[in-house]
């Protein structure tokens, strides 16, 4: 765990950082966040992540105490203070101290540094499972801190030997709790939903990594298509490309990690390395 975090622009030892009990994030779960990797001290695709973070804040009526430029500078200070070559950053903007238990106050900005994601290698070489659940996130394009449904379903996920929940609504695929979903059809097209989801930055990077390899189509996707896909994979900042080999206990394709899941994971990682540049 990193030693330092930051609260409203002040770098402090994480063990000593604290937030008051009247923050609306504590009382009503009101707040937003974002999460991204860094390497060689450089935040990955910083522009895109900060854009999403400030957009989420604006949509929730929250004004961060630091401007984008100040936050960008500040991130580098925190990364330098912790002295790690690579890791992950979590930005959290809360509803702030509320005067009456309901109305937002001045938001608190927390910046946490986490270790670089470290999933077991088998998740990538053997794939993962999902369970499906009918649900539509309330404000899909906002990265709110509300993960109530996914967290409530953790015992069921564990019982099914799955890693996450796949959300669908009126028979249409949406996303997974903390990742976007792609499928490879029998026609060798890469397909992903185009609405009512969080527009993942990794999803966007996959569009770029797939250029010239296979057609990518963002459109309405039925759950029928998901179960009958040749390959399914999920994408996220901390997951890269993770192949899905079963959903609700039903095998996807031949039940093994597919060609495109591997190929696009390599493509995504090459794209990311290209962004970081040389050490
Ligand atoms: C609901 C949801 N969808 C999709 C994603 C993937 O987004 P990204 O690739 O930007 O990490 C996340 C990531 O946390 C998420 O919470």
PDB file of C-alpha atoms and ligand atoms in Angstrom:
ATOM      1  CA  UNK A   1       0.000   0.000   0.000  1.00  0.00           C
ATOM      2  CA  UNK A   2       1.238   3.461  -0.837  1.00  0.00           C
ATOM      3  CA  UNK A   3       2.249   5.537   2.164  1.00  0.00           C
ATOM      4  CA  UNK A   4       0.721   8.838   1.066  1.00  0.00           C
ATOM      5  CA  UNK A   5      -2.681   9.885  -0.195  1.00  0.00           C
ATOM      6  CA  UNK A   6      -4.158  13.314  -0.583  1.00  0.00           C
ATOM      7  CA  UNK A   7      -7.165  15.154   0.781  1.00  0.00           C
ATOM      8  CA  UNK A   8      -8.276  18.388  -0.889  1.00  0.00           C
ATOM      9  CA  UNK A   9      -4.849  18.951  -2.366  1.00  0.00           C
ATOM     10  CA  UNK A  10      -2.830  18.172   0.778  1.00  0.00           C
ATOM     11  CA  UNK A  11      -0.567  15.147   0.753  1.00  0.00           C
ATOM     12  CA  UNK A  12      -0.894  13.224   4.005  1.00  0.00           C
ATOM     13  CA  UNK A  13       0.079   9.809   5.379  1.00  0.00           C
ATOM     14  CA  UNK A  14      -2.780   7.495   4.405  1.00  0.00           C
ATOM     15  CA  UNK A  15      -3.104   6.080   7.915  1.00  0.00           C
ATOM     16  CA  UNK A  16      -3.819   9.551   9.201  1.00  0.00           C
ATOM     17  CA  UNK A  17      -6.188  10.696   6.465  1.00  0.00           C
ATOM     18  CA  UNK A  18      -9.807  10.866   7.532  1.00  0.00           C
ATOM     19  CA  UNK A  19     -13.135  12.283   6.468  1.00  0.00           C
ATOM     20  CA  UNK A  20     -15.869  13.585   8.755  1.00  0.00           C
ATOM     21  CA  UNK A  21     -18.989  11.535   9.382  1.00  0.00           C
ATOM     22  CA  UNK A  22     -21.299  14.220   7.927  1.00  0.00           C
ATOM     23  CA  UNK A  23     -19.986  13.764   4.382  1.00  0.00           C
ATOM     24  CA  UNK A  24     -22.820  12.959   1.966  1.00  0.00           C
ATOM     25  CA  UNK A  25     -20.779  10.048   0.607  1.00  0.00           C
ATOM     26  CA  UNK A  26     -21.076   8.437   4.047  1.00  0.00           C
ATOM     27  CA  UNK A  27     -24.688   9.366   4.726  1.00  0.00           C
ATOM     28  CA  UNK A  28     -26.238   8.869   1.273  1.00  0.00           C
ATOM     29  CA  UNK A  29     -23.564   7.276  -0.933  1.00  0.00           C
ATOM     30  CA  UNK A  30     -23.417  10.462  -3.044  1.00  0.00           C
ATOM     31  CA  UNK A  31     -20.155  10.948  -4.892  1.00  0.00           C
ATOM     32  CA  UNK A  32     -18.116  10.052  -7.956  1.00  0.00           C
ATOM     33  CA  UNK A  33     -14.732   8.514  -8.620  1.00  0.00           C
ATOM     34  CA  UNK A  34     -12.320   7.486 -11.318  1.00  0.00           C
ATOM     35  CA  UNK A  35      -9.454   5.039 -11.532  1.00  0.00           C
ATOM     36  CA  UNK A  36      -6.450   4.790 -13.825  1.00  0.00           C
ATOM     37  CA  UNK A  37      -3.036   3.223 -14.074  1.00  0.00           C
ATOM     38  CA  UNK A  38       0.336   4.930 -14.181  1.00  0.00           C
ATOM     39  CA  UNK A  39       3.757   3.752 -15.206  1.00  0.00           C
ATOM     40  CA  UNK A  40       7.154   5.494 -15.187  1.00  0.00           C
ATOM     41  CA  UNK A  41       5.334   8.152 -13.142  1.00  0.00           C
ATOM     42  CA  UNK A  42       2.987   8.885 -16.098  1.00  0.00           C
ATOM     43  CA  UNK A  43      -0.778   8.536 -15.716  1.00  0.00           C
ATOM     44  CA  UNK A  44      -2.237   6.476 -18.564  1.00  0.00           C
ATOM     45  CA  UNK A  45      -4.487   8.460 -20.933  1.00  0.00           C
ATOM     46  CA  UNK A  46      -4.744  11.198 -18.315  1.00  0.00           C
ATOM     47  CA  UNK A  47      -6.694  13.563 -20.560  1.00  0.00           C
ATOM     48  CA  UNK A  48      -9.471  11.046 -21.112  1.00  0.00           C
ATOM     49  CA  UNK A  49      -9.757  10.028 -17.461  1.00  0.00           C
ATOM     50  CA  UNK A  50      -9.754  13.609 -16.179  1.00  0.00           C
ATOM     51  CA  UNK A  51     -12.319  14.551 -18.799  1.00  0.00           C
ATOM     52  CA  UNK A  52     -14.621  11.782 -17.571  1.00  0.00           C
ATOM     53  CA  UNK A  53     -14.005  12.680 -13.914  1.00  0.00           C
ATOM     54  CA  UNK A  54     -14.843  16.366 -14.387  1.00  0.00           C
ATOM     55  CA  UNK A  55     -17.869  15.461 -16.525  1.00  0.00           C
ATOM     56  CA  UNK A  56     -19.187  13.094 -13.856  1.00  0.00           C
ATOM     57  CA  UNK A  57     -18.664  15.827 -11.250  1.00  0.00           C
ATOM     58  CA  UNK A  58     -20.526  18.376 -13.313  1.00  0.00           C
ATOM     59  CA  UNK A  59     -23.461  16.049 -13.946  1.00  0.00           C
ATOM     60  CA  UNK A  60     -23.745  15.385 -10.204  1.00  0.00           C
ATOM     61  CA  UNK A  61     -23.540  19.113  -9.417  1.00  0.00           C
ATOM     62  CA  UNK A  62     -20.219  18.747  -7.596  1.00  0.00           C
ATOM     63  CA  UNK A  63     -17.373  21.191  -8.061  1.00  0.00           C
ATOM     64  CA  UNK A  64     -13.917  19.753  -7.392  1.00  0.00           C
ATOM     65  CA  UNK A  65     -11.736  21.920  -5.128  1.00  0.00           C
ATOM     66  CA  UNK A  66      -8.870  21.681  -7.674  1.00  0.00           C
ATOM     67  CA  UNK A  67      -8.973  22.686 -11.330  1.00  0.00           C
ATOM     68  CA  UNK A  68      -8.023  20.091 -13.928  1.00  0.00           C
ATOM     69  CA  UNK A  69      -4.575  21.592 -14.306  1.00  0.00           C
ATOM     70  CA  UNK A  70      -4.019  21.717 -10.567  1.00  0.00           C
ATOM     71  CA  UNK A  71      -5.177  18.130 -10.189  1.00  0.00           C
ATOM     72  CA  UNK A  72      -2.895  16.991 -13.001  1.00  0.00           C
ATOM     73  CA  UNK A  73       0.098  18.617 -11.297  1.00  0.00           C
ATOM     74  CA  UNK A  74      -0.977  17.299  -7.939  1.00  0.00           C
ATOM     75  CA  UNK A  75      -1.199  13.695  -9.190  1.00  0.00           C
ATOM     76  CA  UNK A  76       2.425  13.846 -10.188  1.00  0.00           C
ATOM     77  CA  UNK A  77       3.383  15.201  -6.776  1.00  0.00           C
ATOM     78  CA  UNK A  78       1.592  12.342  -5.047  1.00  0.00           C
ATOM     79  CA  UNK A  79       3.137   9.720  -7.341  1.00  0.00           C
ATOM     80  CA  UNK A  80       6.579  11.244  -6.733  1.00  0.00           C
ATOM     81  CA  UNK A  81       6.011  11.319  -2.941  1.00  0.00           C
ATOM     82  CA  UNK A  82       5.142   7.608  -2.943  1.00  0.00           C
ATOM     83  CA  UNK A  83       8.170   6.773  -5.080  1.00  0.00           C
ATOM     84  CA  UNK A  84       6.600   3.812  -6.929  1.00  0.00           C
ATOM     85  CA  UNK A  85       7.407   3.329 -10.587  1.00  0.00           C
ATOM     86  CA  UNK A  86       3.947   2.005 -11.423  1.00  0.00           C
ATOM     87  CA  UNK A  87       0.578   1.678  -9.757  1.00  0.00           C
ATOM     88  CA  UNK A  88      -2.972   2.967  -9.898  1.00  0.00           C
ATOM     89  CA  UNK A  89      -4.666   6.187  -8.853  1.00  0.00           C
ATOM     90  CA  UNK A  90      -8.195   6.503  -7.525  1.00  0.00           C
ATOM     91  CA  UNK A  91      -9.841   9.908  -7.499  1.00  0.00           C
ATOM     92  CA  UNK A  92     -12.894  10.275  -5.275  1.00  0.00           C
ATOM     93  CA  UNK A  93     -15.096  13.343  -5.083  1.00  0.00           C
ATOM     94  CA  UNK A  94     -17.693  13.219  -2.343  1.00  0.00           C
ATOM     95  CA  UNK A  95     -20.970  15.059  -1.829  1.00  0.00           C
ATOM     96  CA  UNK A  96     -19.248  17.072   0.907  1.00  0.00           C
ATOM     97  CA  UNK A  97     -20.271  17.988   4.433  1.00  0.00           C
ATOM     98  CA  UNK A  98     -24.022  18.305   4.470  1.00  0.00           C
ATOM     99  CA  UNK A  99     -25.816  20.803   6.689  1.00  0.00           C
ATOM    100  CA  UNK A 100     -28.975  18.709   6.981  1.00  0.00           C
ATOM    101  CA  UNK A 101     -28.056  15.126   6.134  1.00  0.00           C
ATOM    102  CA  UNK A 102     -29.315  15.487   2.543  1.00  0.00           C
ATOM    103  CA  UNK A 103     -28.120  18.607   0.720  1.00  0.00           C
ATOM    104  CA  UNK A 104     -24.626  18.475  -0.819  1.00  0.00           C
ATOM    105  CA  UNK A 105     -21.900  20.657   0.684  1.00  0.00           C
ATOM    106  CA  UNK A 106     -18.424  21.541  -0.643  1.00  0.00           C
ATOM    107  CA  UNK A 107     -17.070  18.290  -2.127  1.00  0.00           C
ATOM    108  CA  UNK A 108     -14.055  16.586  -0.604  1.00  0.00           C
ATOM    109  CA  UNK A 109     -11.445  15.363  -3.080  1.00  0.00           C
ATOM    110  CA  UNK A 110      -9.524  12.247  -2.114  1.00  0.00           C
ATOM    111  CA  UNK A 111      -6.637  10.890  -4.198  1.00  0.00           C
ATOM    112  CA  UNK A 112      -5.493   7.389  -3.310  1.00  0.00           C
ATOM    113  CA  UNK A 113      -2.599   5.451  -4.774  1.00  0.00           C
ATOM    114  CA  UNK A 114      -3.022   1.687  -5.119  1.00  0.00           C
ATOM    115  CA  UNK A 115      -0.695  -1.065  -6.280  1.00  0.00           C
ATOM    116  CA  UNK A 116      -0.618  -2.117  -9.935  1.00  0.00           C
ATOM    117  CA  UNK A 117      -3.471  -4.603 -10.547  1.00  0.00           C
ATOM    118  CA  UNK A 118      -2.386  -8.113  -9.823  1.00  0.00           C
ATOM    119  CA  UNK A 119      -5.019 -10.612 -10.947  1.00  0.00           C
ATOM    120  CA  UNK A 120      -4.065 -14.298 -11.042  1.00  0.00           C
ATOM    121  CA  UNK A 121      -2.566 -15.209 -14.428  1.00  0.00           C
ATOM    122  CA  UNK A 122      -5.193 -17.966 -14.787  1.00  0.00           C
ATOM    123  CA  UNK A 123      -7.931 -15.334 -15.195  1.00  0.00           C
ATOM    124  CA  UNK A 124      -6.304 -14.470 -18.516  1.00  0.00           C
ATOM    125  CA  UNK A 125      -5.078 -17.909 -19.602  1.00  0.00           C
ATOM    126  CA  UNK A 126      -8.161 -19.899 -18.545  1.00  0.00           C
ATOM    127  CA  UNK A 127     -10.780 -17.150 -18.516  1.00  0.00           C
ATOM    128  CA  UNK A 128     -13.403 -16.113 -15.991  1.00  0.00           C
ATOM    129  CA  UNK A 129     -17.113 -16.667 -15.409  1.00  0.00           C
ATOM    130  CA  UNK A 130     -19.987 -14.192 -15.065  1.00  0.00           C
ATOM    131  CA  UNK A 131     -23.514 -14.407 -13.731  1.00  0.00           C
ATOM    132  CA  UNK A 132     -26.200 -12.285 -15.333  1.00  0.00           C
ATOM    133  CA  UNK A 133     -28.606  -9.991 -13.540  1.00  0.00           C
ATOM    134  CA  UNK A 134     -31.331  -7.672 -14.882  1.00  0.00           C
ATOM    135  CA  UNK A 135     -30.272  -4.162 -13.964  1.00  0.00           C
ATOM    136  CA  UNK A 136     -29.808  -0.724 -15.462  1.00  0.00           C
ATOM    137  CA  UNK A 137     -27.390   1.635 -13.686  1.00  0.00           C
ATOM    138  CA  UNK A 138     -29.262   4.786 -12.775  1.00  0.00           C
ATOM    139  CA  UNK A 139     -26.986   7.325 -14.423  1.00  0.00           C
ATOM    140  CA  UNK A 140     -24.931   5.128 -16.700  1.00  0.00           C
ATOM    141  CA  UNK A 141     -22.441   7.652 -18.085  1.00  0.00           C
ATOM    142  CA  UNK A 142     -21.534   8.917 -14.606  1.00  0.00           C
ATOM    143  CA  UNK A 143     -18.903   7.011 -12.639  1.00  0.00           C
ATOM    144  CA  UNK A 144     -20.718   7.218  -9.332  1.00  0.00           C
ATOM    145  CA  UNK A 145     -19.493   5.464  -6.186  1.00  0.00           C
ATOM    146  CA  UNK A 146     -22.756   3.477  -6.017  1.00  0.00           C
ATOM    147  CA  UNK A 147     -22.026  -0.243  -6.586  1.00  0.00           C
ATOM    148  CA  UNK A 148     -24.882  -1.406  -4.408  1.00  0.00           C
ATOM    149  CA  UNK A 149     -26.250  -4.108  -6.714  1.00  0.00           C
ATOM    150  CA  UNK A 150     -22.867  -5.633  -7.576  1.00  0.00           C
ATOM    151  CA  UNK A 151     -21.699  -5.722  -3.970  1.00  0.00           C
ATOM    152  CA  UNK A 152     -24.998  -7.154  -2.734  1.00  0.00           C
ATOM    153  CA  UNK A 153     -24.574 -10.007  -5.260  1.00  0.00           C
ATOM    154  CA  UNK A 154     -21.032 -10.951  -4.109  1.00  0.00           C
ATOM    155  CA  UNK A 155     -22.151 -14.129  -2.278  1.00  0.00           C
ATOM    156  CA  UNK A 156     -24.001 -15.338  -5.409  1.00  0.00           C
ATOM    157  CA  UNK A 157     -20.998 -14.538  -7.591  1.00  0.00           C
ATOM    158  CA  UNK A 158     -18.762 -16.578  -5.288  1.00  0.00           C
ATOM    159  CA  UNK A 159     -21.193 -19.505  -5.234  1.00  0.00           C
ATOM    160  CA  UNK A 160     -21.210 -19.558  -9.057  1.00  0.00           C
ATOM    161  CA  UNK A 161     -17.393 -19.467  -9.266  1.00  0.00           C
ATOM    162  CA  UNK A 162     -17.760 -16.217 -11.231  1.00  0.00           C
ATOM    163  CA  UNK A 163     -15.830 -12.959 -11.064  1.00  0.00           C
ATOM    164  CA  UNK A 164     -18.506 -10.383 -11.817  1.00  0.00           C
ATOM    165  CA  UNK A 165     -22.112  -9.745 -12.680  1.00  0.00           C
ATOM    166  CA  UNK A 166     -23.263  -9.049 -16.217  1.00  0.00           C
ATOM    167  CA  UNK A 167     -26.059  -6.501 -16.371  1.00  0.00           C
ATOM    168  CA  UNK A 168     -28.839  -6.697 -18.949  1.00  0.00           C
ATOM    169  CA  UNK A 169     -32.068  -4.802 -19.303  1.00  0.00           C
ATOM    170  CA  UNK A 170     -35.158  -5.807 -21.311  1.00  0.00           C
ATOM    171  CA  UNK A 171     -33.109  -8.588 -22.902  1.00  0.00           C
ATOM    172  CA  UNK A 172     -30.340  -6.202 -23.953  1.00  0.00           C
ATOM    173  CA  UNK A 173     -26.744  -6.406 -22.797  1.00  0.00           C
ATOM    174  CA  UNK A 174     -25.453  -3.432 -20.847  1.00  0.00           C
ATOM    175  CA  UNK A 175     -22.090  -3.907 -19.064  1.00  0.00           C
ATOM    176  CA  UNK A 176     -20.539  -5.804 -16.186  1.00  0.00           C
ATOM    177  CA  UNK A 177     -20.420  -4.287 -12.699  1.00  0.00           C
ATOM    178  CA  UNK A 178     -16.934  -2.850 -13.158  1.00  0.00           C
ATOM    179  CA  UNK A 179     -16.170  -3.443 -16.811  1.00  0.00           C
ATOM    180  CA  UNK A 180     -17.468  -3.171 -20.366  1.00  0.00           C
ATOM    181  CA  UNK A 181     -18.373  -6.193 -22.444  1.00  0.00           C
ATOM    182  CA  UNK A 182     -17.415  -7.155 -25.997  1.00  0.00           C
ATOM    183  CA  UNK A 183     -18.346 -10.164 -28.050  1.00  0.00           C
ATOM    184  CA  UNK A 184     -16.938 -11.699 -31.182  1.00  0.00           C
ATOM    185  CA  UNK A 185     -19.707 -12.933 -33.459  1.00  0.00           C
ATOM    186  CA  UNK A 186     -19.659 -15.900 -35.831  1.00  0.00           C
ATOM    187  CA  UNK A 187     -19.034 -13.349 -38.621  1.00  0.00           C
ATOM    188  CA  UNK A 188     -15.845 -12.297 -36.767  1.00  0.00           C
ATOM    189  CA  UNK A 189     -17.154  -8.889 -35.878  1.00  0.00           C
ATOM    190  CA  UNK A 190     -16.350  -7.258 -32.569  1.00  0.00           C
ATOM    191  CA  UNK A 191     -19.576  -5.991 -31.060  1.00  0.00           C
ATOM    192  CA  UNK A 192     -20.286  -3.919 -27.934  1.00  0.00           C
ATOM    193  CA  UNK A 193     -23.315  -1.990 -26.602  1.00  0.00           C
ATOM    194  CA  UNK A 194     -23.577   1.659 -27.583  1.00  0.00           C
ATOM    195  CA  UNK A 195     -25.936   3.079 -24.938  1.00  0.00           C
ATOM    196  CA  UNK A 196     -26.846   3.175 -21.262  1.00  0.00           C
ATOM    197  CA  UNK A 197     -23.389   2.128 -20.120  1.00  0.00           C
ATOM    198  CA  UNK A 198     -20.323   3.754 -18.629  1.00  0.00           C
ATOM    199  CA  UNK A 199     -18.178   4.604 -21.642  1.00  0.00           C
ATOM    200  CA  UNK A 200     -15.010   2.897 -20.481  1.00  0.00           C
ATOM    201  CA  UNK A 201     -11.652   4.333 -21.398  1.00  0.00           C
ATOM    202  CA  UNK A 202     -10.403   0.779 -21.981  1.00  0.00           C
ATOM    203  CA  UNK A 203     -13.399   0.171 -24.270  1.00  0.00           C
ATOM    204  CA  UNK A 204     -12.231   3.148 -26.293  1.00  0.00           C
ATOM    205  CA  UNK A 205      -8.642   1.843 -26.359  1.00  0.00           C
ATOM    206  CA  UNK A 206      -9.950  -1.517 -27.667  1.00  0.00           C
ATOM    207  CA  UNK A 207     -11.542   0.305 -30.608  1.00  0.00           C
ATOM    208  CA  UNK A 208      -8.071   1.622 -31.398  1.00  0.00           C
ATOM    209  CA  UNK A 209      -6.280  -1.686 -30.787  1.00  0.00           C
ATOM    210  CA  UNK A 210      -8.760  -3.472 -33.101  1.00  0.00           C
ATOM    211  CA  UNK A 211      -8.244  -1.059 -36.004  1.00  0.00           C
ATOM    212  CA  UNK A 212      -7.249  -2.943 -39.145  1.00  0.00           C
ATOM    213  CA  UNK A 213      -7.779  -6.317 -37.415  1.00  0.00           C
ATOM    214  CA  UNK A 214     -11.537  -6.848 -37.392  1.00  0.00           C
ATOM    215  CA  UNK A 215     -14.651  -4.677 -37.741  1.00  0.00           C
ATOM    216  CA  UNK A 216     -15.827  -3.059 -34.492  1.00  0.00           C
ATOM    217  CA  UNK A 217     -19.518  -2.239 -34.169  1.00  0.00           C
ATOM    218  CA  UNK A 218     -21.149  -0.391 -31.266  1.00  0.00           C
ATOM    219  CA  UNK A 219     -24.867  -1.216 -31.328  1.00  0.00           C
ATOM    220  CA  UNK A 220     -27.757  -2.799 -29.465  1.00  0.00           C
ATOM    221  CA  UNK A 221     -26.736  -6.316 -28.345  1.00  0.00           C
ATOM    222  CA  UNK A 222     -29.231  -8.966 -27.214  1.00  0.00           C
ATOM    223  CA  UNK A 223     -28.477 -11.453 -24.445  1.00  0.00           C
ATOM    224  CA  UNK A 224     -29.245 -14.197 -26.956  1.00  0.00           C
ATOM    225  CA  UNK A 225     -26.252 -13.014 -28.973  1.00  0.00           C
ATOM    226  CA  UNK A 226     -24.094 -12.967 -25.851  1.00  0.00           C
ATOM    227  CA  UNK A 227     -24.810 -16.615 -24.986  1.00  0.00           C
ATOM    228  CA  UNK A 228     -24.237 -17.624 -28.627  1.00  0.00           C
ATOM    229  CA  UNK A 229     -21.106 -15.562 -29.203  1.00  0.00           C
ATOM    230  CA  UNK A 230     -17.916 -17.168 -30.368  1.00  0.00           C
ATOM    231  CA  UNK A 231     -15.990 -15.193 -27.732  1.00  0.00           C
ATOM    232  CA  UNK A 232     -16.870 -12.778 -24.936  1.00  0.00           C
ATOM    233  CA  UNK A 233     -14.464 -10.616 -22.981  1.00  0.00           C
ATOM    234  CA  UNK A 234     -14.653  -7.792 -20.467  1.00  0.00           C
ATOM    235  CA  UNK A 235     -12.455  -4.714 -20.418  1.00  0.00           C
ATOM    236  CA  UNK A 236     -11.524  -2.323 -17.642  1.00  0.00           C
ATOM    237  CA  UNK A 237      -8.678  -0.143 -16.505  1.00  0.00           C
ATOM    238  CA  UNK A 238      -7.553  -2.700 -13.945  1.00  0.00           C
ATOM    239  CA  UNK A 239      -8.514  -5.813 -15.924  1.00  0.00           C
ATOM    240  CA  UNK A 240      -7.077  -5.125 -19.364  1.00  0.00           C
ATOM    241  CA  UNK A 241      -8.882  -7.717 -21.513  1.00  0.00           C
ATOM    242  CA  UNK A 242     -10.277 -10.628 -19.517  1.00  0.00           C
ATOM    243  CA  UNK A 243     -11.773 -13.544 -21.473  1.00  0.00           C
ATOM    244  CA  UNK A 244     -15.174 -14.846 -20.328  1.00  0.00           C
ATOM    245  CA  UNK A 245     -15.591 -18.591 -20.742  1.00  0.00           C
ATOM    246  CA  UNK A 246     -18.911 -19.145 -18.980  1.00  0.00           C
ATOM    247  CA  UNK A 247     -22.020 -17.097 -18.201  1.00  0.00           C
ATOM    248  CA  UNK A 248     -24.687 -18.481 -15.849  1.00  0.00           C
ATOM    249  CA  UNK A 249     -22.890 -21.811 -16.055  1.00  0.00           C
ATOM    250  CA  UNK A 250     -23.248 -21.964 -19.863  1.00  0.00           C
ATOM    251  CA  UNK A 251     -20.003 -22.221 -21.844  1.00  0.00           C
ATOM    252  CA  UNK A 252     -19.223 -19.414 -24.280  1.00  0.00           C
ATOM    253  CA  UNK A 253     -17.994 -20.662 -27.656  1.00  0.00           C
ATOM    254  CA  UNK A 254     -15.947 -23.797 -27.015  1.00  0.00           C
ATOM    255  CA  UNK A 255     -15.553 -22.824 -23.341  1.00  0.00           C
ATOM    256  CA  UNK A 256     -11.912 -21.860 -23.825  1.00  0.00           C
ATOM    257  CA  UNK A 257     -10.065 -18.568 -24.166  1.00  0.00           C
ATOM    258  CA  UNK A 258     -10.479 -17.457 -27.761  1.00  0.00           C
ATOM    259  CA  UNK A 259      -8.045 -16.171 -30.376  1.00  0.00           C
ATOM    260  CA  UNK A 260      -9.349 -12.574 -30.430  1.00  0.00           C
ATOM    261  CA  UNK A 261      -9.426 -12.192 -26.658  1.00  0.00           C
ATOM    262  CA  UNK A 262      -5.701 -12.979 -26.560  1.00  0.00           C
ATOM    263  CA  UNK A 263      -4.856 -10.957 -29.644  1.00  0.00           C
ATOM    264  CA  UNK A 264      -6.738  -7.853 -28.434  1.00  0.00           C
ATOM    265  CA  UNK A 265      -5.226  -8.113 -24.949  1.00  0.00           C
ATOM    266  CA  UNK A 266      -1.777  -8.009 -26.566  1.00  0.00           C
ATOM    267  CA  UNK A 267      -2.938  -5.145 -28.792  1.00  0.00           C
ATOM    268  CA  UNK A 268      -4.300  -3.176 -25.830  1.00  0.00           C
ATOM    269  CA  UNK A 269      -1.125  -3.666 -23.853  1.00  0.00           C
ATOM    270  CA  UNK A 270       1.017  -2.568 -26.789  1.00  0.00           C
ATOM    271  CA  UNK A 271      -1.184   0.521 -27.152  1.00  0.00           C
ATOM    272  CA  UNK A 272      -0.766   1.310 -23.463  1.00  0.00           C
ATOM    273  CA  UNK A 273       3.015   0.825 -23.590  1.00  0.00           C
ATOM    274  CA  UNK A 274       3.138   3.117 -26.618  1.00  0.00           C
ATOM    275  CA  UNK A 275       1.400   5.767 -24.550  1.00  0.00           C
ATOM    276  CA  UNK A 276       3.731   5.440 -21.552  1.00  0.00           C
ATOM    277  CA  UNK A 277       6.750   5.662 -23.810  1.00  0.00           C
ATOM    278  CA  UNK A 278      10.268   4.807 -22.653  1.00  0.00           C
ATOM    279  CA  UNK A 279      11.105   4.505 -18.929  1.00  0.00           C
TER     280      UNK A 279
HETATM  281  C1  LIG B   1     -19.819   0.395 -14.480  1.00  0.00           C
HETATM  282  C2  LIG B   1     -18.499   0.320 -15.164  1.00  0.00           C
HETATM  283  N1  LIG B   1     -18.467   0.078 -16.491  1.00  0.00           N
HETATM  284  C3  LIG B   1     -17.291   0.015 -17.157  1.00  0.00           C
HETATM  285  C4  LIG B   1     -16.073   0.179 -16.508  1.00  0.00           C
HETATM  286  C5  LIG B   1     -14.781   0.124 -17.291  1.00  0.00           C
HETATM  287  O1  LIG B   1     -14.281   1.430 -17.489  1.00  0.00           O
HETATM  288  P1  LIG B   1     -12.742   1.757 -17.719  1.00  0.00           P
HETATM  289  O2  LIG B   1     -12.282   0.969 -18.900  1.00  0.00           O
HETATM  290  O3  LIG B   1     -12.707   3.216 -17.961  1.00  0.00           O
HETATM  291  O4  LIG B   1     -12.024   1.349 -16.464  1.00  0.00           O
HETATM  292  C6  LIG B   1     -16.063   0.439 -15.138  1.00  0.00           C
HETATM  293  C7  LIG B   1     -14.798   0.618 -14.437  1.00  0.00           C
HETATM  294  O5  LIG B   1     -14.740   0.761 -13.238  1.00  0.00           O
HETATM  295  C8  LIG B   1     -17.298   0.522 -14.445  1.00  0.00           C
HETATM  296  O6  LIG B   1     -17.343   0.766 -13.141  1.00  0.00           O
END
